[in-house]
Short mmCIF file of C-alpha atoms and ligand atoms in Angstrom, two decimals:
data_model
loop_
_atom_site.label_atom_id
_atom_site.label_comp_id
_atom_site.label_asym_id
_atom_site.label_seq_id
_atom_site.Cartn_x
_atom_site.Cartn_y
_atom_site.Cartn_z
CA MET A 1172 13.62 -26.39 104.70
CA LYS A 1173 11.85 -26.78 101.40
CA ILE A 1174 12.01 -23.63 99.34
CA CYS A 1175 10.05 -24.30 96.16
CA ARG A 1176 13.12 -25.26 94.11
CA ALA A 1177 11.02 -27.11 91.56
CA VAL A 1178 8.69 -24.18 90.95
CA ALA A 1179 11.65 -21.86 90.54
CA ALA A 1180 13.33 -24.16 88.07
CA ILE A 1181 10.23 -24.40 85.89
CA ALA A 1182 9.65 -20.66 85.92
CA PHE A 1183 13.11 -19.87 84.59
CA LEU A 1184 13.52 -21.09 81.04
CA SER A 1185 16.39 -19.41 79.26
CA ALA A 1186 14.95 -17.72 76.22
CA ALA A 1187 15.96 -15.54 73.28
CA PRO A 1188 18.09 -12.44 74.01
CA VAL A 1189 16.13 -9.67 75.71
CA MET A 1190 16.39 -6.02 74.59
CA ALA A 1191 16.40 -3.11 77.05
CA GLN A 1192 12.85 -2.07 76.22
CA ASP A 1193 11.67 -5.65 76.88
CA LEU A 1194 13.11 -5.80 80.40
CA PRO A 1195 9.81 -5.05 82.24
CA ALA A 1196 8.01 -7.77 80.26
CA PHE A 1197 10.86 -10.25 80.88
CA VAL A 1198 10.72 -9.52 84.62
CA ASN A 1199 6.93 -9.85 84.65
CA GLY A 1200 7.34 -13.31 83.13
CA GLN A 1201 9.73 -14.29 85.92
CA LEU A 1202 7.63 -12.86 88.74
CA PRO A 1203 5.31 -15.77 89.65
CA GLY A 1204 8.27 -18.09 90.19
CA LEU A 1205 10.23 -15.40 92.00
CA VAL A 1206 7.32 -14.65 94.33
CA ASP A 1207 7.21 -18.36 95.22
CA ILE A 1208 10.93 -18.26 95.98
CA TYR A 1209 10.38 -15.13 98.09
CA LYS A 1210 7.60 -16.72 100.10
CA GLY A 1211 9.72 -19.82 100.67
CA LEU A 1212 12.61 -17.70 101.91
CA HIS A 1213 10.28 -15.62 104.05
CA ALA A 1214 8.81 -18.70 105.73
CA HIS A 1215 12.29 -20.13 106.43
CA PRO A 1216 14.45 -17.31 107.79
CA GLU A 1217 17.88 -17.99 109.28
CA LEU A 1218 19.77 -15.90 111.85
CA SER A 1219 23.12 -14.24 111.17
CA HIS A 1220 25.98 -16.79 110.90
CA HIS A 1221 23.42 -19.54 110.13
CA GLU A 1222 22.35 -18.77 106.54
CA GLU A 1223 23.02 -22.33 105.38
CA GLN A 1224 19.80 -23.09 103.48
CA SER A 1225 19.25 -19.55 102.20
CA SER A 1226 22.77 -19.33 100.78
CA ALA A 1227 22.42 -22.78 99.19
CA LEU A 1228 19.17 -21.73 97.51
CA LEU A 1229 20.65 -18.46 96.27
CA ALA A 1230 23.78 -20.23 95.00
CA GLY A 1231 21.68 -22.84 93.18
CA GLU A 1232 19.53 -20.21 91.46
CA LEU A 1233 22.53 -18.13 90.38
CA ARG A 1234 24.20 -21.26 89.00
CA LYS A 1235 21.03 -22.04 87.02
CA ALA A 1236 21.12 -18.50 85.66
CA GLY A 1237 24.55 -19.24 84.16
CA PHE A 1238 26.90 -17.79 86.78
CA SER A 1239 30.04 -19.44 88.06
CA VAL A 1240 29.28 -19.81 91.78
CA THR A 1241 31.45 -20.35 94.86
CA GLU A 1242 29.86 -21.03 98.25
CA HIS A 1243 31.07 -20.79 101.85
CA VAL A 1244 33.13 -17.67 101.22
CA GLY A 1245 33.96 -15.85 104.45
CA LYS A 1246 35.93 -16.39 107.64
CA TYR A 1247 34.88 -14.97 111.01
CA PRO A 1248 37.50 -13.89 113.57
CA ASP A 1249 36.89 -17.09 115.59
CA GLY A 1250 37.93 -19.10 112.52
CA SER A 1251 34.44 -20.35 111.65
CA GLN A 1252 33.36 -20.43 108.01
CA ALA A 1253 30.69 -18.03 106.74
CA PHE A 1254 27.96 -18.80 104.22
CA GLY A 1255 28.99 -16.16 101.68
CA VAL A 1256 28.11 -16.70 98.01
CA VAL A 1257 30.11 -15.29 95.08
CA ALA A 1258 28.62 -15.58 91.58
CA ILE A 1259 30.59 -14.37 88.59
CA LEU A 1260 29.42 -13.77 85.03
CA LYS A 1261 32.16 -12.66 82.65
CA ASN A 1262 31.01 -10.95 79.50
CA GLY A 1263 34.05 -9.64 77.65
CA ALA A 1264 36.34 -6.74 78.47
CA GLY A 1265 35.01 -3.96 80.68
CA PRO A 1266 34.55 -2.90 84.29
CA THR A 1267 33.71 -5.21 87.18
CA LEU A 1268 30.52 -4.40 89.06
CA LEU A 1269 29.78 -5.89 92.47
CA ILE A 1270 26.10 -6.22 93.45
CA ARG A 1271 25.37 -7.31 96.98
CA ALA A 1272 22.35 -8.91 98.64
CA ASP A 1273 22.35 -9.78 102.34
CA MET A 1274 20.75 -13.01 103.53
CA ASP A 1275 20.26 -13.06 107.31
CA ALA A 1276 17.09 -12.64 109.40
CA LEU A 1277 16.38 -11.34 112.92
CA PRO A 1278 15.38 -12.83 116.29
CA ILE A 1279 11.79 -11.57 116.18
CA ILE A 1280 8.49 -13.47 116.42
CA GLU A 1281 6.58 -12.59 113.24
CA GLU A 1282 3.14 -11.04 113.79
CA THR A 1283 2.09 -10.17 110.25
CA GLY A 1284 -0.53 -12.92 110.09
CA LEU A 1285 0.48 -13.63 106.49
CA PRO A 1286 -0.15 -17.15 105.15
CA TYR A 1287 3.60 -17.45 104.52
CA ALA A 1288 4.62 -15.93 107.88
CA SER A 1289 7.60 -17.50 109.60
CA GLN A 1290 6.86 -20.02 112.36
CA VAL A 1291 10.56 -20.66 112.90
CA LYS A 1292 11.94 -20.77 116.43
CA THR A 1293 15.56 -21.25 117.35
CA LYS A 1294 18.08 -20.54 120.11
CA ASN A 1295 20.13 -17.36 120.01
CA ALA A 1296 23.83 -17.11 120.93
CA SER A 1297 22.91 -16.92 124.65
CA GLY A 1298 20.76 -20.06 124.45
CA GLN A 1299 17.38 -18.26 124.73
CA GLU A 1300 14.55 -19.49 122.50
CA VAL A 1301 13.68 -16.80 119.94
CA GLY A 1302 11.44 -16.46 116.91
CA VAL A 1303 13.14 -15.82 113.57
CA MET A 1304 11.77 -13.38 110.99
CA HIS A 1305 12.93 -11.69 107.80
CA ALA A 1306 12.02 -8.36 109.43
CA CYS A 1307 14.65 -6.45 107.45
CA GLY A 1308 13.50 -7.80 104.09
CA HIS A 1309 16.72 -9.58 103.17
CA ASP A 1310 14.45 -12.17 101.53
CA ILE A 1311 13.40 -9.38 99.12
CA HIS A 1312 17.10 -8.69 98.49
CA MET A 1313 17.97 -12.32 97.74
CA THR A 1314 14.98 -12.79 95.46
CA SER A 1315 15.73 -9.53 93.63
CA MET A 1316 19.27 -10.75 93.08
CA ILE A 1317 17.98 -13.94 91.45
CA GLY A 1318 15.79 -11.80 89.17
CA VAL A 1319 18.73 -9.51 88.35
CA ALA A 1320 20.95 -12.51 87.58
CA ARG A 1321 18.39 -13.93 85.16
CA SER A 1322 17.83 -10.54 83.53
CA MET A 1323 21.53 -9.80 83.12
CA ALA A 1324 22.13 -13.26 81.65
CA ALA A 1325 19.26 -12.77 79.19
CA MET A 1326 20.55 -9.29 78.27
CA LYS A 1327 24.22 -10.17 77.75
CA GLY A 1328 24.17 -8.38 74.42
CA GLN A 1329 23.48 -5.07 76.19
CA TRP A 1330 26.53 -4.89 78.47
CA HIS A 1331 30.14 -5.92 78.76
CA GLY A 1332 32.50 -6.49 81.65
CA THR A 1333 32.21 -8.70 84.72
CA LEU A 1334 29.28 -9.02 87.05
CA MET A 1335 30.11 -10.14 90.60
CA LEU A 1336 27.01 -11.02 92.63
CA ILE A 1337 27.56 -11.35 96.37
CA GLY A 1338 25.23 -13.20 98.74
CA GLN A 1339 26.40 -11.70 102.01
CA PRO A 1340 25.84 -13.36 105.38
CA SER A 1341 25.57 -11.61 108.76
CA ASP A 1342 24.60 -8.06 107.90
CA GLU A 1343 22.60 -7.76 111.13
CA THR A 1344 25.67 -8.61 113.20
CA ILE A 1345 27.72 -6.43 110.80
CA ASP A 1346 30.52 -8.94 110.52
CA GLY A 1347 29.53 -10.62 107.23
CA ALA A 1348 31.17 -8.26 104.73
CA LYS A 1349 34.34 -8.21 106.84
CA ALA A 1350 34.32 -12.01 106.99
CA MET A 1351 34.16 -12.22 103.18
CA LEU A 1352 37.04 -9.76 102.74
CA ALA A 1353 39.03 -11.62 105.42
CA ASP A 1354 38.59 -14.76 103.30
CA HIS A 1355 40.39 -12.92 100.47
CA LEU A 1356 37.27 -12.13 98.44
CA TYR A 1357 39.00 -9.68 96.12
CA GLU A 1358 42.26 -11.63 95.83
CA ARG A 1359 40.32 -14.74 94.81
CA PHE A 1360 37.63 -13.22 92.59
CA GLY A 1361 39.01 -9.84 91.49
CA THR A 1362 38.60 -6.33 92.85
CA PRO A 1363 35.45 -4.60 91.59
CA ASP A 1364 35.55 -1.10 90.09
CA MET A 1365 32.30 -0.20 91.87
CA ALA A 1366 29.69 -1.78 94.13
CA ILE A 1367 25.93 -1.24 94.39
CA ALA A 1368 23.11 -2.63 96.51
CA LEU A 1369 19.47 -2.05 97.32
CA HIS A 1370 17.66 -2.14 100.64
CA ASP A 1371 13.93 -2.29 101.11
CA THR A 1372 12.17 0.29 103.29
CA ASN A 1373 8.80 1.08 104.84
CA ARG A 1374 9.47 4.80 104.38
CA SER A 1375 8.18 4.77 100.81
CA ALA A 1376 5.59 2.88 98.78
CA ALA A 1377 6.38 -0.07 96.54
CA GLY A 1378 7.06 1.15 93.02
CA THR A 1379 9.38 3.92 94.25
CA LEU A 1380 13.11 4.22 94.94
CA SER A 1381 14.83 6.70 97.21
CA ILE A 1382 18.34 8.03 97.06
CA THR A 1383 20.69 9.87 99.43
CA PRO A 1384 23.98 11.09 97.95
CA GLY A 1385 27.00 11.12 100.32
CA ALA A 1386 26.75 9.86 103.90
CA SER A 1387 23.43 8.03 103.95
CA GLN A 1388 23.61 5.77 106.98
CA ALA A 1389 25.32 6.25 110.32
CA SER A 1390 28.27 4.27 111.59
CA SER A 1391 27.41 1.63 114.15
CA THR A 1392 29.64 0.85 117.10
CA SER A 1393 28.81 -1.99 119.48
CA VAL A 1394 29.78 -1.54 123.11
CA ASP A 1395 29.47 -3.97 126.03
CA VAL A 1396 29.29 -2.53 129.52
CA THR A 1397 29.49 -4.58 132.72
CA ILE A 1398 28.63 -2.71 135.91
CA ARG A 1399 30.16 -4.70 138.74
CA GLY A 1400 29.03 -4.42 142.34
CA ILE A 1401 29.13 -6.59 145.43
CA GLY A 1402 26.31 -9.09 145.76
CA GLY A 1403 24.39 -9.87 148.90
CA HIS A 1404 20.97 -10.38 150.50
CA GLY A 1405 18.23 -8.20 149.05
CA SER A 1406 17.27 -7.16 152.58
CA ALA A 1407 20.75 -5.85 153.43
CA PRO A 1408 21.82 -3.37 150.73
CA GLN A 1409 24.29 -1.73 153.11
CA ALA A 1410 26.44 -4.87 153.01
CA GLY A 1411 26.86 -4.83 149.24
CA LYS A 1412 27.11 -2.50 146.27
CA ASP A 1413 23.98 -2.85 144.16
CA PRO A 1414 24.85 -3.05 140.44
CA ILE A 1415 21.15 -2.90 139.43
CA VAL A 1416 20.75 0.58 140.92
CA MET A 1417 24.07 1.64 139.36
CA ALA A 1418 23.00 0.28 135.97
CA ALA A 1419 19.75 2.24 136.21
CA GLU A 1420 21.66 5.46 136.96
CA PHE A 1421 24.12 4.73 134.18
CA ILE A 1422 21.38 4.24 131.57
CA VAL A 1423 19.59 7.46 132.44
CA GLN A 1424 22.84 9.47 132.50
CA LEU A 1425 23.93 8.04 129.14
CA GLN A 1426 21.31 10.11 127.34
CA THR A 1427 22.87 13.31 128.64
CA ILE A 1428 25.96 12.52 126.55
CA VAL A 1429 23.82 13.04 123.46
CA SER A 1430 21.80 15.96 124.79
CA ARG A 1431 24.49 17.84 126.81
CA GLN A 1432 27.91 16.85 125.48
CA GLU A 1433 27.45 16.43 121.72
CA ASP A 1434 27.07 19.32 119.30
CA PRO A 1435 23.33 19.37 118.49
CA HIS A 1436 24.28 19.49 114.78
CA ASP A 1437 26.00 16.11 115.01
CA LEU A 1438 23.40 13.38 114.71
CA THR A 1439 24.01 10.83 117.47
CA VAL A 1440 22.11 7.95 119.04
CA VAL A 1441 23.00 5.79 122.05
CA THR A 1442 20.72 2.84 122.82
CA VAL A 1443 20.91 0.15 125.49
CA GLY A 1444 19.20 -2.75 123.73
CA ASP A 1445 19.97 -5.58 126.12
CA ILE A 1446 20.39 -5.73 129.90
CA HIS A 1447 20.89 -8.72 132.16
CA GLY A 1448 21.46 -8.94 135.88
CA GLY A 1449 20.23 -10.97 138.80
CA THR A 1450 18.54 -14.30 139.34
CA LYS A 1451 15.97 -13.69 142.09
CA ARG A 1452 14.11 -10.77 143.71
CA ASN A 1453 15.79 -11.02 147.10
CA ILE A 1454 19.39 -11.32 145.92
CA ILE A 1455 21.60 -8.36 145.02
CA PRO A 1456 23.63 -9.69 142.08
CA ASP A 1457 27.36 -9.26 141.53
CA GLU A 1458 27.03 -7.57 138.16
CA VAL A 1459 24.77 -6.28 135.39
CA LYS A 1460 25.71 -6.69 131.72
CA MET A 1461 24.46 -4.33 129.00
CA GLU A 1462 24.75 -4.26 125.23
CA LEU A 1463 24.81 -0.80 123.65
CA THR A 1464 24.73 0.45 120.10
CA VAL A 1465 26.15 3.87 119.20
CA ARG A 1466 25.27 5.62 115.91
CA THR A 1467 27.19 8.66 114.66
CA PHE A 1468 28.28 10.25 111.38
CA THR A 1469 31.76 11.47 112.38
CA ASP A 1470 34.76 10.19 114.34
CA LYS A 1471 34.57 13.32 116.48
CA SER A 1472 31.06 12.56 117.75
CA LEU A 1473 31.88 8.85 118.13
CA ASN A 1474 34.85 9.68 120.38
CA ILE A 1475 32.69 12.02 122.50
CA VAL A 1476 30.18 9.20 123.05
CA LEU A 1477 32.77 6.51 123.80
CA ASP A 1478 34.62 8.77 126.27
CA GLY A 1479 31.25 9.70 127.78
CA ILE A 1480 30.24 6.04 128.24
CA ARG A 1481 33.53 5.27 130.02
CA ARG A 1482 33.33 8.35 132.26
CA THR A 1483 29.65 7.79 133.11
CA ALA A 1484 30.25 4.15 134.07
CA GLN A 1485 33.27 5.07 136.17
CA GLY A 1486 31.45 8.01 137.76
CA VAL A 1487 28.46 5.90 138.78
CA ALA A 1488 30.75 3.26 140.33
CA LEU A 1489 32.79 5.94 142.10
CA SER A 1490 29.76 7.61 143.65
CA ALA A 1491 28.46 4.21 144.85
CA GLY A 1492 31.80 3.49 146.52
CA VAL A 1493 32.65 0.45 144.40
CA PRO A 1494 36.24 -0.69 145.10
CA GLU A 1495 38.73 -0.18 142.28
CA ASP A 1496 39.11 -3.90 141.57
CA ARG A 1497 35.35 -4.00 140.83
CA ALA A 1498 35.43 -1.02 138.45
CA PRO A 1499 33.07 -1.18 135.42
CA ILE A 1500 34.30 -2.88 132.25
CA VAL A 1501 33.64 -1.10 128.93
CA THR A 1502 34.50 -3.07 125.78
CA ILE A 1503 34.26 -1.77 122.21
CA LEU A 1504 33.51 -4.61 119.79
CA LYS A 1505 35.44 -3.77 116.63
CA ASP A 1506 34.17 -6.90 114.86
CA GLU A 1507 30.56 -5.82 115.45
CA SER A 1508 30.95 -2.26 114.23
CA ALA A 1509 30.38 -0.71 110.81
CA PRO A 1510 31.57 2.52 109.20
CA VAL A 1511 29.31 5.26 107.80
CA ASN A 1512 27.62 4.10 104.61
CA TYR A 1513 28.84 6.56 102.01
CA ASN A 1514 27.17 6.84 98.62
CA ASN A 1515 29.83 8.01 96.20
CA PRO A 1516 28.27 11.19 94.72
CA ALA A 1517 29.43 10.58 91.11
CA LEU A 1518 28.27 6.95 91.11
CA THR A 1519 25.02 7.99 92.80
CA MET A 1520 24.28 10.59 90.13
CA ARG A 1521 25.14 8.15 87.33
CA VAL A 1522 22.73 5.54 88.64
CA LYS A 1523 20.11 8.12 89.53
CA SER A 1524 19.91 9.45 85.97
CA THR A 1525 19.39 5.88 84.71
CA LEU A 1526 16.71 5.20 87.32
CA VAL A 1527 14.89 8.44 86.49
CA LYS A 1528 14.84 7.38 82.82
CA THR A 1529 13.73 3.81 83.55
CA MET A 1530 11.32 4.30 86.46
CA GLY A 1531 10.09 7.89 85.88
CA ALA A 1532 11.22 10.96 87.85
CA GLU A 1533 8.12 10.80 90.05
CA ASN A 1534 9.22 7.38 91.34
CA VAL A 1535 12.77 8.41 92.29
CA ILE A 1536 12.65 10.26 95.60
CA ASP A 1537 15.39 12.19 97.43
CA ALA A 1538 15.83 10.79 100.95
CA THR A 1539 17.52 12.15 104.07
CA PRO A 1540 20.27 10.19 105.89
CA ILE A 1541 19.16 7.75 108.60
CA MET A 1542 20.75 6.43 111.79
CA ALA A 1543 20.38 2.75 110.83
CA SER A 1544 23.65 1.16 109.75
CA GLU A 1545 24.88 -1.18 107.07
CA ASP A 1546 28.04 -3.12 106.52
CA PHE A 1547 27.70 -2.88 102.72
CA GLY A 1548 30.14 0.08 102.76
CA VAL A 1549 32.86 -2.31 103.95
CA PHE A 1550 33.07 -3.60 100.35
CA GLY A 1551 34.35 -0.10 99.42
CA LEU A 1552 37.49 -0.70 101.55
CA GLU A 1553 39.21 1.86 103.83
CA GLY A 1554 38.86 5.45 102.67
CA HIS A 1555 36.05 4.55 100.20
CA ARG A 1556 38.65 3.34 97.67
CA ILE A 1557 35.98 1.55 95.66
CA PRO A 1558 32.90 3.72 94.93
CA THR A 1559 29.76 2.26 96.53
CA PHE A 1560 26.10 3.18 96.29
CA MET A 1561 22.97 1.79 97.94
CA PHE A 1562 19.42 2.87 97.12
CA TRP A 1563 16.19 2.35 99.03
CA LEU A 1564 13.49 0.20 97.52
CA GLY A 1565 9.96 1.14 98.61
CA ALA A 1566 8.25 -2.03 99.88
CA ILE A 1567 4.83 -1.10 101.25
CA ASP A 1568 1.54 -1.65 99.47
CA PRO A 1569 0.89 1.80 97.91
CA VAL A 1570 -2.76 1.84 99.07
CA LYS A 1571 -1.81 1.03 102.68
CA PHE A 1572 1.08 3.49 102.51
CA ALA A 1573 -1.16 6.34 101.30
CA ALA A 1574 -3.82 5.51 103.93
CA ALA A 1575 -1.22 5.60 106.72
CA GLU A 1576 0.24 8.87 105.41
CA ALA A 1577 -3.24 10.44 105.26
CA GLU A 1578 -3.66 9.62 108.96
CA GLY A 1579 -0.20 10.94 109.79
CA LYS A 1580 0.97 7.44 110.74
CA SER A 1581 3.75 5.25 109.45
CA THR A 1582 3.49 1.61 108.42
CA PRO A 1583 5.37 -1.00 110.53
CA GLY A 1584 9.09 -0.50 110.00
CA LEU A 1585 12.18 -2.61 109.50
CA HIS A 1586 13.08 -4.75 112.52
CA THR A 1587 9.47 -4.90 113.74
CA SER A 1588 7.23 -7.97 113.97
CA ARG A 1589 4.67 -6.48 111.55
CA PHE A 1590 6.96 -5.30 108.76
CA GLN A 1591 5.22 -6.44 105.60
CA PRO A 1592 6.64 -5.85 102.14
CA VAL A 1593 4.24 -6.36 99.24
CA PRO A 1594 6.11 -8.98 97.18
CA GLU A 1595 5.13 -8.52 93.51
CA LEU A 1596 5.51 -4.78 93.07
CA THR A 1597 8.56 -4.53 95.33
CA LEU A 1598 10.39 -7.33 93.52
CA ARG A 1599 9.47 -6.08 90.05
CA THR A 1600 10.67 -2.56 90.88
CA GLY A 1601 13.87 -3.80 92.52
CA ILE A 1602 14.80 -6.11 89.66
CA VAL A 1603 14.06 -3.62 86.87
CA ALA A 1604 15.86 -0.81 88.73
CA MET A 1605 18.93 -2.85 89.63
CA THR A 1606 19.23 -4.44 86.18
CA SER A 1607 18.94 -1.05 84.46
CA ALA A 1608 21.58 0.39 86.79
CA ALA A 1609 23.92 -2.54 86.19
CA ILE A 1610 23.58 -2.31 82.42
CA ALA A 1611 24.26 1.44 82.51
CA LEU A 1612 27.39 0.93 84.62
CA LEU A 1613 28.76 -1.94 82.51
CA GLN A 1614 29.31 0.04 79.34
CA ASN A 1615 32.89 1.29 79.40
ZN1 ZN B 1905 18.39 -4.88 109.47
ZN1 ZN B 1906 18.79 -4.96 106.33
#
C-alpha cells in the first residue's frame, strides 16, 4: 500500500503558533495534503484485526505532528496483538483528554464509482473472497485525527493538560476498544478524565454536526445459533429432521419477540445477518448456522430477546421432533458485544456550547438515538466512570443532501456500497469542531 506519505509530509510544515481565531485558516492550509491522505486511506481499506498499514500511517503522521507514539497496543482474547495506536502530547499540568478514531473497514465491494474507490479484495475469516471498503468512513476519522493533532500542536499556547489520541482497531467487530484496555492502556499511558470522538453520518449534510445527549446508540449483542437436525437424502425428508425448514421457521418467529414480547416503548432490533447450511440441492444437511445481532437500550429488553431466542430455537426443534442430543445451540459472544453508547450529559452540553460558538447554532443539530452500535463507550469503563461523548459529523455533499431531502429520499448510508462522504468539507468541519472542543476541555 502506498498512501501518499511524501505529499503529506510536504503539506505539514510546522509554523508559528496559531491563535484560536486562526484555526479555520490553519486547517484550510492543511486540507490539500489531508485530502490526499484521505484518498490514499480510502483506496486501501483494511478489515478489522488487519489495520496494519492504516495504523502505521496514522502513527507516522502523529509522530510527525510532535506526539509520542506507541504502536501495536491491544491484545485480543486469543492472544493475538492488535494494531492500536496511542499518541500522547503533554502540555503542562491539567486534565487528560482522550480522543478516539477507529481505523477498520468493512467487507463490502465499493460501488461509488469514485476515482479513488477501493479495488481491494481479500478473504474474510471464513475464507470467502470479499471486497473491502471504508463504508463506515473510518478513513474520515483517521484523517480528521491527523488534522486535529497538527492543530493542537500548533495551538499549544491555547490549552494545557495531556492529549491522548487513540487509533482504535476493530470497531466493526466491537472488540478493538476492549483489546486496548486488556493490553493495559490506562495503566501504561494514564487514565483520561474524559473521552470524545466523532463519527461521520449520511443523516446530515457536510458542514453540520449532530448531537444526542444521554443514550445515543444501542447496545449490540452478537449471538450464534446452530439449528441441528438429522441429514439425509433430499427425496426422503421423513428419514431425517430438516434443519433448513427449522431455520426458516426460527427466523420468522424471531420477529415476534420484538413485536409481541417486548414493550413497544423499548426500542429493539433482532437481525439474522448470516446463514449457512447445506452443500447441494438434494441433500438435507445436518445443521444450519446463523449469526444474529441484537440491539437494545436496556438490560431488561436485552434479556427478553435472549430468552426469546433460546425458547424459539428450542420450540422449533421440539415441534420438529429433534432428539434432545441434537438440540439447538445458542451462544452469546461476549467479546463481540458492546454496551449502550452513553453521552455524558454535562460533557455533552460543555462541548455543544463550544461547537455552537465555533460552528454557528444553525450547524449544530439535535439528533435522536439510533440502533447502530459503537464500542467507543468501552473507553468510559464499567458504569460510565469516565465521561464520554461522541458527536455526528455530517458527511454528504450539501447539494446532493438537499436534493435527496426534497425528493423525500435519503442518500446512501453507512455500511452500504455507495456511501460517499465529500472529503474537503467533512474533514474541515470535523477538524475545526474537534480541535475547538479539545481546546475548550483542556482548560482546567
Ligand atoms: Zn460501522
Ligand atoms: Zn463506524
